[in-house]
Short mmCIF file of C-alpha atoms in Angstrom, two decimals:
data_model
loop_
_atom_site.label_atom_id
_atom_site.label_comp_id
_atom_site.label_asym_id
_atom_site.label_seq_id
_atom_site.Cartn_x
_atom_site.Cartn_y
_atom_site.Cartn_z
CA MET A 194 -13.96 -63.15 -9.90
CA GLY A 195 -12.93 -61.73 -13.27
CA ARG A 196 -14.86 -61.86 -16.51
CA PRO A 197 -17.04 -64.91 -17.23
CA ALA A 198 -15.36 -67.50 -19.46
CA LEU A 199 -18.06 -67.10 -22.12
CA ILE A 200 -17.31 -63.38 -22.36
CA LEU A 201 -13.61 -64.14 -22.78
CA ALA A 202 -14.39 -66.74 -25.45
CA ALA A 203 -16.43 -64.14 -27.34
CA LEU A 204 -13.48 -61.75 -27.18
CA ALA A 205 -11.23 -64.48 -28.59
CA ALA A 206 -13.62 -65.03 -31.49
CA ASP A 207 -13.53 -61.29 -32.17
CA ALA A 208 -9.72 -61.19 -31.98
CA ALA A 209 -9.32 -64.00 -34.52
CA SER A 210 -12.45 -64.14 -36.62
CA GLY A 211 -11.12 -66.93 -38.84
CA LYS A 212 -10.63 -69.33 -35.96
CA ASN A 213 -13.20 -71.95 -35.01
CA PHE A 214 -12.68 -72.57 -31.29
CA ARG A 215 -14.05 -75.91 -30.08
CA HIS A 216 -13.48 -75.64 -26.34
CA PHE A 217 -11.83 -73.47 -23.74
CA ARG A 218 -10.73 -73.39 -20.10
CA ARG A 219 -9.56 -70.82 -17.62
CA ALA A 220 -5.84 -70.70 -16.89
CA ALA A 221 -4.37 -70.47 -13.39
CA ALA A 222 -5.80 -67.66 -11.29
CA ASN A 223 -4.14 -64.25 -11.70
CA PRO A 224 -5.72 -61.28 -9.92
CA ASP A 225 -4.36 -58.85 -12.50
CA LEU A 226 -5.03 -60.73 -15.75
CA ASP A 227 -7.95 -62.72 -17.11
CA VAL A 228 -6.44 -65.61 -19.08
CA LEU A 229 -8.43 -68.11 -21.15
CA GLN A 230 -6.95 -71.08 -23.01
CA LEU A 231 -8.76 -72.07 -26.19
CA PHE A 232 -8.41 -74.90 -28.72
CA ASP A 233 -9.51 -74.77 -32.36
CA ASP A 234 -10.83 -77.56 -34.57
CA ALA A 235 -7.27 -78.46 -35.59
CA GLY A 236 -6.31 -79.01 -31.96
CA ASP A 237 -4.05 -75.96 -31.83
CA GLY A 238 -3.97 -74.05 -28.55
CA PHE A 239 -4.28 -70.32 -27.95
CA GLU A 240 -4.26 -68.03 -24.94
CA LEU A 241 -6.38 -64.91 -24.53
CA ILE A 242 -5.03 -62.27 -22.14
CA VAL A 243 -7.10 -59.33 -20.85
CA PRO A 244 -6.10 -56.90 -18.07
CA ALA A 245 -8.21 -57.24 -14.92
CA SER A 246 -6.65 -54.35 -12.99
CA THR A 247 -4.42 -51.31 -13.40
CA ALA A 248 -1.43 -53.51 -12.59
CA GLY A 249 -2.65 -55.96 -15.23
CA ILE A 250 -2.55 -53.26 -17.90
CA ALA A 251 1.13 -52.68 -17.14
CA GLU A 252 1.82 -56.43 -16.96
CA GLN A 253 0.22 -57.05 -20.34
CA ALA A 254 2.14 -54.14 -21.87
CA GLN A 255 5.45 -55.52 -20.56
CA LEU A 256 4.58 -58.95 -21.90
CA MET A 257 3.84 -57.58 -25.36
CA ALA A 258 6.98 -55.45 -25.43
CA GLY A 259 9.05 -58.50 -24.56
CA LEU A 260 7.30 -60.70 -27.12
CA GLN A 261 7.71 -58.16 -29.90
CA ALA A 262 11.41 -57.83 -29.13
CA ILE A 263 12.21 -61.54 -28.80
CA GLY A 264 10.05 -62.36 -31.81
CA LYS A 265 12.69 -60.79 -34.05
CA ALA A 266 15.25 -63.28 -32.75
CA ALA A 267 12.95 -66.31 -32.51
CA PRO A 268 14.58 -68.13 -35.48
CA LEU A 269 17.86 -68.19 -33.52
CA LEU A 270 16.34 -69.96 -30.51
CA PRO A 271 16.07 -73.77 -30.10
CA PHE A 272 12.54 -73.55 -28.69
CA GLU A 273 9.23 -71.94 -29.56
CA VAL A 274 8.11 -68.46 -28.55
CA SER A 275 4.45 -67.41 -28.45
CA GLN A 276 3.15 -65.49 -31.46
CA MET A 277 0.34 -62.95 -31.44
CA VAL A 278 -2.43 -64.13 -33.77
CA GLY A 279 -5.08 -61.54 -33.01
CA LYS A 280 -6.12 -58.56 -30.95
CA THR A 281 -9.23 -56.59 -30.06
CA THR A 282 -10.48 -54.40 -27.23
CA ASP A 283 -12.83 -54.76 -24.30
CA GLY A 284 -14.01 -51.21 -23.89
CA GLU A 285 -10.72 -49.31 -23.71
CA LEU A 286 -8.68 -52.31 -22.58
CA PRO A 287 -6.43 -54.15 -25.05
CA VAL A 288 -7.11 -57.84 -25.63
CA ILE A 289 -4.47 -60.12 -27.16
CA LEU A 290 -4.60 -63.68 -28.45
CA LEU A 291 -1.35 -65.68 -28.44
CA THR A 292 -0.35 -69.14 -29.58
CA MET A 293 0.08 -71.62 -26.73
CA LEU A 294 3.47 -73.22 -26.30
CA PRO A 295 3.87 -76.98 -26.76
CA GLY A 296 4.65 -79.26 -23.85
CA GLU A 297 3.93 -79.18 -20.13
CA GLN A 298 4.97 -76.63 -17.54
CA LEU A 299 8.29 -77.42 -15.92
CA ASP A 300 8.50 -79.49 -12.72
CA LEU A 301 12.15 -79.53 -11.68
CA SER A 302 11.61 -82.32 -9.15
CA LYS A 303 11.14 -84.77 -12.03
CA TYR A 304 14.54 -84.40 -13.65
CA SER A 305 17.99 -85.84 -13.10
CA PRO A 306 21.09 -85.12 -15.23
CA GLY A 307 20.42 -86.03 -18.84
CA ALA A 308 18.33 -84.80 -21.75
CA PHE A 309 16.52 -82.12 -19.77
CA SER A 310 19.60 -80.52 -18.19
CA LYS A 311 21.33 -80.51 -21.58
CA SER A 312 18.33 -78.93 -23.30
CA PHE A 313 17.82 -76.38 -20.52
CA GLY A 314 21.48 -75.33 -20.48
CA GLU A 315 21.55 -74.95 -24.26
CA ALA A 316 18.27 -73.00 -24.26
CA LEU A 317 19.59 -70.43 -21.78
CA ALA A 318 22.91 -70.18 -23.61
CA ALA A 319 21.03 -69.38 -26.82
CA ILE A 320 19.18 -66.53 -25.10
CA HIS A 321 22.34 -65.14 -23.53
CA GLN A 322 24.19 -65.13 -26.86
CA LEU A 323 21.59 -63.01 -28.65
CA ASP A 324 22.66 -59.63 -29.97
CA PRO A 325 21.97 -57.02 -27.23
CA ALA A 326 20.35 -54.90 -29.94
CA VAL A 327 17.31 -57.17 -29.56
CA VAL A 328 16.74 -55.47 -26.21
CA ARG A 329 18.26 -52.04 -26.79
CA ASP A 330 16.37 -51.35 -30.02
CA SER A 331 13.10 -52.00 -28.19
CA GLY A 332 13.92 -49.67 -25.31
CA LEU A 333 13.84 -52.47 -22.73
CA PRO A 334 15.78 -52.26 -19.43
CA GLU A 335 19.54 -52.64 -19.14
CA TYR A 336 21.33 -53.26 -15.83
CA ASP A 337 25.05 -53.24 -15.09
CA SER A 338 26.80 -54.93 -12.17
CA THR A 339 26.56 -51.80 -10.01
CA SER A 340 22.80 -51.48 -10.33
CA ILE A 341 22.36 -55.22 -9.80
CA LEU A 342 24.42 -55.07 -6.62
CA GLN A 343 22.38 -52.14 -5.37
CA ASN A 344 19.14 -54.05 -5.99
CA LYS A 345 20.40 -57.12 -4.14
CA VAL A 346 21.60 -55.04 -1.19
CA ALA A 347 18.17 -53.38 -1.03
CA GLU A 348 16.44 -56.78 -1.03
CA ILE A 349 18.64 -58.04 1.81
CA ASP A 350 18.15 -54.84 3.82
CA ALA A 351 14.38 -55.09 3.44
CA ALA A 352 14.40 -58.72 4.56
CA ALA A 353 16.74 -57.97 7.47
CA SER A 354 14.39 -55.23 8.67
CA THR A 355 11.72 -57.88 9.31
CA GLY A 356 13.90 -59.41 12.02
CA LYS A 357 12.97 -62.86 10.71
CA VAL A 358 16.07 -63.81 8.69
CA PRO A 359 18.67 -66.03 10.43
CA PRO A 360 21.74 -63.84 11.04
CA GLN A 361 24.15 -66.41 9.60
CA LEU A 362 22.38 -66.13 6.25
CA LEU A 363 22.60 -62.34 6.30
CA SER A 364 26.34 -62.61 6.99
CA ARG A 365 26.77 -65.10 4.13
CA TRP A 366 24.97 -62.87 1.64
CA GLU A 367 26.60 -59.64 2.75
CA GLU A 368 30.05 -61.20 2.49
CA ALA A 369 29.26 -62.39 -1.03
CA LEU A 370 28.00 -58.97 -2.12
CA GLU A 371 31.20 -57.38 -0.84
CA ASP A 372 33.31 -59.74 -3.00
CA VAL A 373 34.10 -57.55 -6.01
CA GLY A 374 35.47 -60.49 -7.97
CA LEU A 375 32.14 -62.28 -7.85
CA PHE A 376 30.52 -59.54 -9.92
CA ARG A 377 32.97 -59.32 -12.78
CA PHE A 378 30.78 -60.36 -15.69
CA HIS A 379 29.53 -59.14 -19.05
CA ALA A 380 25.81 -58.38 -19.04
CA THR A 381 23.83 -60.26 -21.69
CA VAL A 382 20.30 -60.56 -22.97
CA ILE A 383 18.32 -62.43 -20.29
CA HIS A 384 14.79 -63.78 -20.08
CA GLY A 385 14.40 -62.37 -16.59
CA GLY A 386 11.57 -64.61 -15.41
CA ILE A 387 12.59 -68.26 -15.74
CA SER A 388 10.19 -70.27 -13.58
CA GLN A 389 7.87 -73.25 -13.52
CA GLU A 390 5.24 -71.18 -15.33
CA SER A 391 7.48 -69.92 -18.15
CA VAL A 392 9.32 -73.07 -19.28
CA PHE A 393 7.57 -75.84 -21.24
CA VAL A 394 8.99 -79.34 -21.60
CA GLN A 395 8.09 -82.35 -23.72
CA SER A 396 9.92 -85.69 -23.46
CA SER A 397 12.58 -84.00 -21.30
CA ILE A 398 13.31 -81.36 -23.96
CA VAL A 399 12.61 -77.63 -23.56
CA THR A 400 10.03 -76.97 -26.28
CA GLY A 401 8.94 -73.45 -25.41
CA ILE A 402 9.65 -70.50 -23.15
CA GLY A 403 6.97 -67.91 -22.43
CA ASN A 404 6.38 -64.81 -20.30
CA TRP A 405 9.00 -62.48 -21.77
CA SER A 406 7.93 -59.48 -19.67
CA GLY A 407 11.32 -59.50 -17.89
CA LEU A 408 13.41 -59.41 -21.08
CA ALA A 409 16.43 -57.21 -20.39
CA ILE A 410 20.19 -56.88 -20.53
CA ALA A 411 21.52 -57.97 -17.15
CA ASP A 412 23.41 -60.70 -15.31
CA PRO A 413 22.95 -64.07 -17.07
CA ALA A 414 23.11 -65.74 -13.64
CA GLU A 415 19.58 -64.43 -13.03
CA ASP A 416 18.23 -66.97 -15.51
CA LEU A 417 20.07 -69.81 -13.76
CA ARG A 418 18.66 -68.83 -10.36
CA TYR A 419 15.52 -70.97 -10.62
CA LEU A 420 17.50 -74.09 -11.51
CA ALA A 421 20.06 -73.40 -8.77
CA GLY A 422 17.38 -73.21 -6.11
CA GLY A 423 14.90 -75.83 -7.26
CA SER A 424 16.66 -78.74 -8.97
CA LEU A 425 18.83 -81.60 -7.84
CA PRO A 426 22.38 -80.27 -7.38
CA SER A 427 23.60 -82.76 -9.98
CA THR A 428 20.99 -81.55 -12.48
CA PHE A 429 22.10 -77.95 -11.96
CA GLU A 430 25.74 -78.92 -12.44
CA ASP A 431 24.99 -80.89 -15.60
CA ALA A 432 22.94 -78.03 -17.05
CA LEU A 433 25.79 -75.64 -16.31
CA LEU A 434 28.28 -77.92 -18.06
CA HIS A 435 26.13 -77.91 -21.20
CA TYR A 436 25.55 -74.18 -20.82
CA ARG A 437 29.30 -73.56 -20.77
CA ALA A 438 29.82 -75.86 -23.74
CA SER A 439 27.33 -73.78 -25.72
CA ARG A 440 28.54 -70.46 -24.33
CA PRO A 441 32.29 -70.64 -23.59
CA ALA A 442 32.37 -66.91 -22.82
CA ALA A 443 30.42 -67.44 -19.59
CA ASP A 444 32.30 -65.98 -16.61
CA GLU A 445 33.87 -68.25 -14.02
CA ASN A 446 31.58 -67.24 -11.15
CA ILE A 447 28.17 -67.54 -12.77
CA MET A 448 27.33 -70.60 -10.64
CA GLN A 449 28.04 -68.80 -7.38
CA ARG A 450 25.89 -65.82 -8.33
CA ALA A 451 23.02 -68.05 -9.43
CA VAL A 452 23.08 -69.76 -6.04
CA LEU A 453 23.32 -66.41 -4.25
CA TYR A 454 20.36 -65.01 -6.18
CA SER A 455 18.25 -68.10 -5.47
CA GLU A 456 18.89 -67.68 -1.73
CA ILE A 457 18.17 -63.95 -1.74
CA GLU A 458 14.92 -64.71 -3.57
CA LEU A 459 13.73 -66.57 -0.46
CA ALA A 460 14.47 -63.48 1.62
CA ALA A 461 12.57 -61.30 -0.84
CA TRP A 462 9.63 -63.69 -0.61
CA LEU A 463 9.64 -63.32 3.17
CA THR A 464 9.55 -59.54 2.79
CA HIS A 465 6.58 -59.85 0.44
CA CYS A 466 4.74 -62.12 2.88
CA VAL A 467 5.34 -59.67 5.74
CA GLN A 468 3.97 -56.85 3.60
CA LEU A 469 0.86 -58.95 2.95
CA ARG A 470 0.55 -59.61 6.71
CA ASP A 471 -0.28 -63.22 5.93
CA GLU A 472 0.83 -65.18 9.01
CA ASN A 473 0.64 -68.56 7.27
CA LEU A 474 2.82 -67.42 4.38
CA ILE A 475 5.22 -65.71 6.79
CA ALA A 476 5.61 -68.94 8.74
CA GLU A 477 6.29 -70.89 5.53
CA ALA A 478 8.89 -68.37 4.40
CA GLU A 479 10.57 -68.42 7.81
CA SER A 480 10.67 -72.21 7.69
CA MET A 481 12.36 -72.19 4.29
CA LEU A 482 14.98 -69.73 5.48
CA GLN A 483 15.60 -71.71 8.66
CA ASP A 484 16.07 -74.84 6.58
CA LEU A 485 18.62 -72.95 4.49
CA ALA A 486 20.37 -71.78 7.65
CA ASP A 487 20.49 -75.37 8.93
CA GLN A 488 22.09 -76.46 5.66
CA LEU A 489 24.65 -73.68 6.03
CA GLU A 490 25.47 -74.77 9.58
CA GLY A 491 25.85 -78.34 8.34
CA GLY A 492 28.27 -77.33 5.60
CA LEU A 493 25.82 -78.33 2.89
CA LEU A 494 25.62 -75.06 0.93
CA ARG A 495 27.89 -74.16 -1.94
CA PRO A 496 30.62 -71.60 -1.23
CA LEU A 497 29.80 -68.18 -2.69
CA ARG A 498 33.32 -66.77 -2.86
CA ALA A 499 34.76 -65.78 -6.22
CA ALA A 500 37.15 -68.36 -7.58
CA GLY A 501 38.61 -69.49 -10.88
CA PHE A 502 36.52 -72.12 -12.61
CA VAL A 503 38.37 -75.37 -12.05
CA GLY A 504 35.62 -77.73 -13.06
CA LEU A 505 32.55 -79.02 -11.35
CA GLY A 506 34.46 -81.92 -9.88
CA ALA A 507 36.35 -79.51 -7.64
CA ALA A 508 33.12 -77.76 -6.70
CA ALA A 509 31.61 -81.09 -5.77
CA ALA A 510 34.54 -81.87 -3.52
CA THR A 511 33.80 -78.77 -1.42
CA SER A 512 30.03 -79.23 -1.33
CA PRO A 513 28.51 -82.48 -0.05
CA VAL A 514 25.18 -81.78 -1.75
CA SER A 515 26.72 -81.52 -5.20
CA GLN A 516 27.79 -85.12 -5.72
CA ILE A 517 26.87 -86.19 -9.24
CA THR A 518 23.90 -88.49 -9.53
CA GLU A 519 24.69 -91.25 -11.97
CA PRO A 520 22.03 -91.14 -14.73
CA ALA A 521 22.50 -94.87 -15.44
CA LEU A 522 20.82 -95.66 -12.12
CA LEU A 523 17.65 -93.87 -13.15
CA PRO A 524 14.87 -94.96 -15.53
CA THR A 525 15.91 -95.42 -19.14
CA GLU A 526 14.50 -93.66 -22.21
CA THR A 527 13.89 -90.49 -20.21
CA ASP A 528 15.52 -88.57 -17.42
CA GLU A 529 12.23 -88.03 -15.58
CA LEU A 530 12.30 -89.32 -12.03
CA PHE A 531 8.57 -89.94 -11.84
#
């Protein structure tokens, strides 16, 4: 059940003795971390994070290492990054108090091409153009194309061993991983954990990015994976156009790898569900993979082969799902769909 909220609130008061917290609430359940959101008399929000398990101790340490590293580059980013405003201990466990990020957590289903896709593309480009010393000087991980390939192969092998992945998907992924040209890229600083929980949006603009525990030097396509797998195809394409405009050095196959990684992520999720022996989750994961296989059979998935970048119009011509949605047909003043 974790620590009582009142105990967490007392820890927050100890971590920042000058703050006058008016009210608080528990954040989303996390078995490894106790997280409490608090608001002071000025209306500013804060987040208290306390390890709730051995894994939570490591998770909190990774989060702090990432925050300390990215904090040095925060002035170069077009969005806010959490700041540590206090710390204390609960017995021998470290307790940290961070500023909350402005905006609401990202819901990709709401957005069409427009302000959001532009802001998202520019936000990722800003991260990927940071000096690699931001990561290296902090001793954070660095992965080259060889190690990334090995990790992806291992994920596919683990999923294949369950016997629950449609064979046509395995063939698609294996063929892509054997395409040497697809993996010719320069590793950059990446966030490493872009998701609904880490990106904050206000009025269709990315206002904050949190959870920097995956900060590393690796394939920039990893940060585009979430958008590739969860947004409207036209929103992904528009974001990539703005990304390329902000970062012209992006390699020509970054789109294909982002799509590949988003598909392999479903396979990795299946593996995780099998390890948990949760039949309901296994069935859901199998259903998602079968849906992906059906799209492949119907010619609805993007090609993964390495190719020169000839513009998104050409990509759209080869992929029925990637026809551009005309923003003018959607609600005005915002690019939210709902």
